[in-house]
Amino acid sequence: MRKITIKKILSQKNKSPITCLTAYTKNIAKIVDKYCDIILVGDSLGMVLYGMKSTREVKIEQMILHGKTVKEFSKRSLVVVDMPYKTYISKRIAYKNARKIIRHTKCDALKLEGGKNIAEIIKFLVKKGIPIVGHIGLLPQTSSNFKLQGKNSNQRKKILNDAIEVSRAGAFAIVVECVVENLAKEITETIKIPTIGIGASRYCDGQILVLDDMIGLSDFFPKFVKKYSNLKRNIELSVKRYVKDVKLRKFPFNKNIYK
Ligand code: KIV
């Protein structure tokens, strides 16, 4: 079993699609680790695990707790942890928080949302030896509306420029979220580092989804999600069967009893 390195991720551009999923817990990390190149401990955990209204409520301590667990139970995948909202508002604050997350989680890289506006911060962190994944297009930490990005030429220019600035700043990959297909293609063809799409078409160098969405646990199903299973229905069926068995005194069965 070989640990996935940043060099390997970079080498996959234009060659072999990069596979990524989110994980926030031990059991999921152990499964995803067997198959994916990258595991993202995304700040989507705020909504997915804690029922928050947005990722803006997520605290650094939550990212550290989940990041530490995921990293501990991932032997192969590259583990990337999101820096939460407002933890990278200046170079000094970003560096202090980045070091804190890395020290506690031992993760392989950090992800920051933003383009030109945070390029100097990314450059600073990279210079200090911290591997960074960018995130452009739809930015859940700061967006007021969750709409498709890059529909008009001004937006297109801005997002393409964001991609160029983030890659020049030294990020080794960029998540491109919810942009029109031909913009994702142009970004992927323009920059030298891999693009990892979520709602950003097959033209990206890799794909990422929130695991809970693709296994059918979430209530939220945007068009770009493919449901690979319906875990919510399976869990519900299991709970119903268990309750029925208990009510009928069928559970515990003989084999579940200590004699
Ligand atoms: O927080 C997250 O899970 C993410 C992915 C949606 C890319 O940033």
XYZ file of C-alpha atoms and ligand atoms in Angstrom:
267
model
C 0.000 0.000 0.000
C 1.595 3.239 -1.171
C 0.773 6.601 0.381
C -0.539 9.063 -2.214
C 1.759 12.055 -2.462
C 1.291 15.572 -3.817
C 3.752 14.659 -6.583
C 1.478 11.780 -7.573
C -1.583 14.071 -7.627
C 0.291 16.545 -9.840
C 1.358 13.747 -12.176
C -2.253 12.721 -12.729
C -3.116 15.924 -14.631
C -4.226 15.044 -18.167
C -3.534 11.387 -17.404
C -5.601 9.676 -14.765
C -8.679 11.290 -13.139
C -8.149 12.187 -9.481
C -10.776 10.671 -7.181
C -11.865 12.514 -4.049
C -14.616 12.242 -1.473
C -15.280 13.834 1.871
C -14.923 11.951 5.156
C -15.430 13.241 8.662
C -15.360 10.068 10.767
C -13.296 6.929 11.388
C -15.549 4.356 9.713
C -15.999 6.387 6.555
C -12.326 7.364 6.397
C -11.324 3.691 6.507
C -13.533 2.901 3.510
C -12.726 5.953 1.400
C -9.005 5.534 2.086
C -9.007 2.220 0.211
C -10.184 3.777 -3.037
C -9.757 7.545 -3.289
C -6.657 9.589 -4.056
C -7.761 12.430 -1.785
C -9.963 12.553 1.304
C -11.311 15.982 2.108
C -12.324 16.765 5.659
C -14.597 19.491 4.349
C -16.240 22.192 6.384
C -19.445 20.837 4.833
C -19.378 18.792 8.050
C -21.074 21.772 9.672
C -24.267 21.125 7.746
C -23.885 17.385 7.226
C -22.994 16.355 10.787
C -24.105 19.244 12.944
C -27.158 20.593 11.109
C -25.689 24.096 10.820
C -27.196 26.503 8.322
C -23.884 27.252 6.613
C -20.190 26.482 6.758
C -19.694 29.917 8.318
C -20.596 28.470 11.726
C -17.849 25.837 11.676
C -15.087 26.306 14.231
C -11.420 25.405 13.894
C -11.756 22.983 16.835
C -14.344 20.958 14.889
C -12.067 20.755 11.864
C -9.220 19.650 14.132
C -11.274 16.971 15.866
C -12.579 15.445 12.629
C -9.334 16.021 10.730
C -7.332 14.211 13.411
C -9.661 11.194 13.356
C -9.757 10.957 9.565
C -5.996 11.263 9.277
C -5.449 8.650 11.960
C -7.570 6.115 10.088
C -6.344 6.908 6.567
C -3.171 5.177 5.580
C -3.142 5.701 1.826
C -5.110 8.741 0.650
C -3.849 12.300 0.801
C -5.829 13.951 3.594
C -6.828 17.583 3.044
C -8.536 19.619 5.773
C -10.620 22.756 5.137
C -9.598 25.957 6.889
C -12.884 27.294 8.247
C -14.428 30.711 7.638
C -12.431 33.706 8.918
C -9.425 31.604 9.943
C -7.302 32.960 7.083
C -8.194 36.655 6.983
C -4.542 37.780 7.058
C -1.173 36.137 6.472
C -0.368 36.092 10.177
C -3.732 34.664 11.236
C -3.731 32.154 8.378
C -0.258 30.900 9.270
C -1.068 30.605 12.968
C -4.278 28.652 12.243
C -2.759 26.540 9.475
C 0.036 25.467 11.823
C -2.470 24.686 14.524
C -4.557 22.459 12.218
C -1.503 20.670 10.858
C 0.065 20.212 14.289
C -3.066 18.626 15.732
C -4.319 16.628 12.738
C -1.055 15.794 10.932
C -3.029 16.274 7.701
C -1.222 16.426 4.364
C -2.633 19.725 3.087
C -5.153 22.484 3.761
C -7.895 23.921 1.533
C -8.832 27.599 1.378
C -11.720 29.209 -0.500
C -11.114 32.204 -2.726
C -9.229 33.486 -5.749
C -7.200 36.619 -6.361
C -8.337 37.974 -2.964
C -6.444 35.261 -1.078
C -3.583 34.642 -3.513
C -1.073 36.477 -1.286
C -2.145 34.390 1.706
C -1.775 31.151 -0.258
C 1.663 32.296 -1.462
C 2.701 33.033 2.105
C 1.519 29.645 3.423
C 3.168 27.766 0.557
C 6.436 29.631 1.177
C 6.233 28.495 4.780
C 6.007 24.909 3.539
C 2.261 24.340 3.898
C 0.710 22.476 0.943
C -2.465 24.192 -0.237
C -5.499 23.224 -2.307
C -7.460 26.192 -3.681
C -11.232 26.416 -4.105
C -12.836 28.689 -6.709
C -16.188 29.172 -8.435
C -18.992 28.821 -5.932
C -17.577 29.622 -2.506
C -19.883 28.335 0.245
C -18.087 30.265 3.006
C -18.799 33.657 1.445
C -21.532 33.200 -1.178
C -24.939 34.572 -0.433
C -26.606 32.523 -3.176
C -25.767 29.012 -4.239
C -26.039 29.517 -7.988
C -24.202 28.243 -11.016
C -21.098 30.387 -11.583
C -19.552 31.680 -14.794
C -22.699 32.311 -16.773
C -21.737 35.793 -17.973
C -18.452 37.039 -19.380
C -17.514 39.147 -16.338
C -17.957 36.182 -14.020
C -16.054 33.948 -16.441
C -13.090 36.328 -16.593
C -13.018 36.662 -12.827
C -13.147 32.914 -12.157
C -10.514 32.129 -14.782
C -8.300 34.836 -13.313
C -8.888 33.416 -9.819
C -7.703 30.012 -11.055
C -4.564 31.537 -12.572
C -3.770 33.557 -9.426
C -4.303 30.599 -7.086
C -2.120 28.336 -9.200
C 0.586 31.020 -9.477
C 0.435 31.433 -5.704
C 1.601 27.835 -5.399
C -1.504 25.742 -4.685
C -0.997 22.166 -5.927
C -4.645 21.603 -6.935
C -7.870 23.589 -7.153
C -11.425 22.576 -6.365
C -13.717 24.157 -8.958
C -17.270 24.303 -7.667
C -20.462 24.681 -9.670
C -19.317 26.396 -12.861
C -20.502 26.045 -16.455
C -18.872 23.242 -18.380
C -16.896 25.257 -20.931
C -15.393 27.441 -18.188
C -14.244 24.351 -16.261
C -12.677 23.129 -19.502
C -10.916 26.440 -20.129
C -9.578 26.594 -16.557
C -8.347 22.995 -16.748
C -6.596 23.655 -20.052
C -5.099 26.949 -18.865
C -3.540 26.106 -15.507
C -0.769 23.594 -14.885
C -2.125 22.153 -11.646
C -5.030 19.675 -11.477
C -8.598 20.906 -11.211
C -10.995 18.898 -9.068
C -14.582 19.506 -10.034
C -17.800 19.462 -8.060
C -20.613 20.397 -10.381
C -17.953 21.455 -12.862
C -18.137 18.808 -15.608
C -16.043 15.888 -16.829
C -13.366 18.241 -18.152
C -11.799 18.644 -14.719
C -8.747 16.555 -13.823
C -10.634 14.948 -10.969
C -13.971 14.857 -9.192
C -15.102 15.378 -5.638
C -18.483 14.886 -3.946
C -19.749 15.124 -0.409
C -19.997 11.435 0.502
C -23.275 11.802 2.381
C -24.872 13.186 -0.797
C -23.704 10.377 -3.063
C -24.749 7.612 -0.661
C -28.210 9.112 -0.276
C -28.019 10.268 3.333
C -28.473 13.997 2.748
C -31.700 15.876 2.141
C -29.856 18.015 -0.379
C -29.500 16.738 -3.925
C -28.193 19.269 -6.396
C -28.185 18.262 -10.059
C -24.450 17.486 -10.019
C -24.813 14.709 -7.434
C -25.263 11.119 -8.528
C -26.858 8.976 -5.820
C -24.884 5.723 -5.768
C -27.006 4.264 -2.977
C -29.995 5.130 -0.867
C -28.611 4.753 2.608
C -31.339 6.811 4.192
C -33.913 4.241 3.067
C -31.713 1.326 4.195
C -31.159 2.847 7.640
C -34.855 3.604 8.012
C -35.780 0.028 7.086
C -33.260 -1.347 9.588
C -34.551 0.915 12.374
C -38.151 -0.092 11.634
C -37.289 -3.797 11.656
C -35.349 -3.455 14.895
C -38.205 -1.605 16.626
C -40.696 -4.220 15.433
C -38.481 -7.081 16.682
C -38.080 -5.440 20.098
C -41.815 -4.783 20.406
C -42.565 -8.411 19.496
C -39.839 -9.653 21.865
C -38.127 -11.279 18.916
C -34.874 -9.421 19.520
C -32.480 -10.388 21.091
C -32.460 -13.737 19.286
C -30.959 -16.827 20.863
C -27.649 -16.174 19.179
C -27.464 -12.715 20.783
C -27.782 -14.048 24.345
C -24.986 -14.943 26.802
C -25.608 -18.235 28.597
O -16.603 21.373 2.416
C -16.615 20.574 1.482
O -17.047 19.414 1.600
C -16.112 21.036 0.193
C -16.445 20.213 -1.012
C -17.852 20.418 -1.351
C -15.546 20.496 -2.133
O -15.494 22.044 0.114
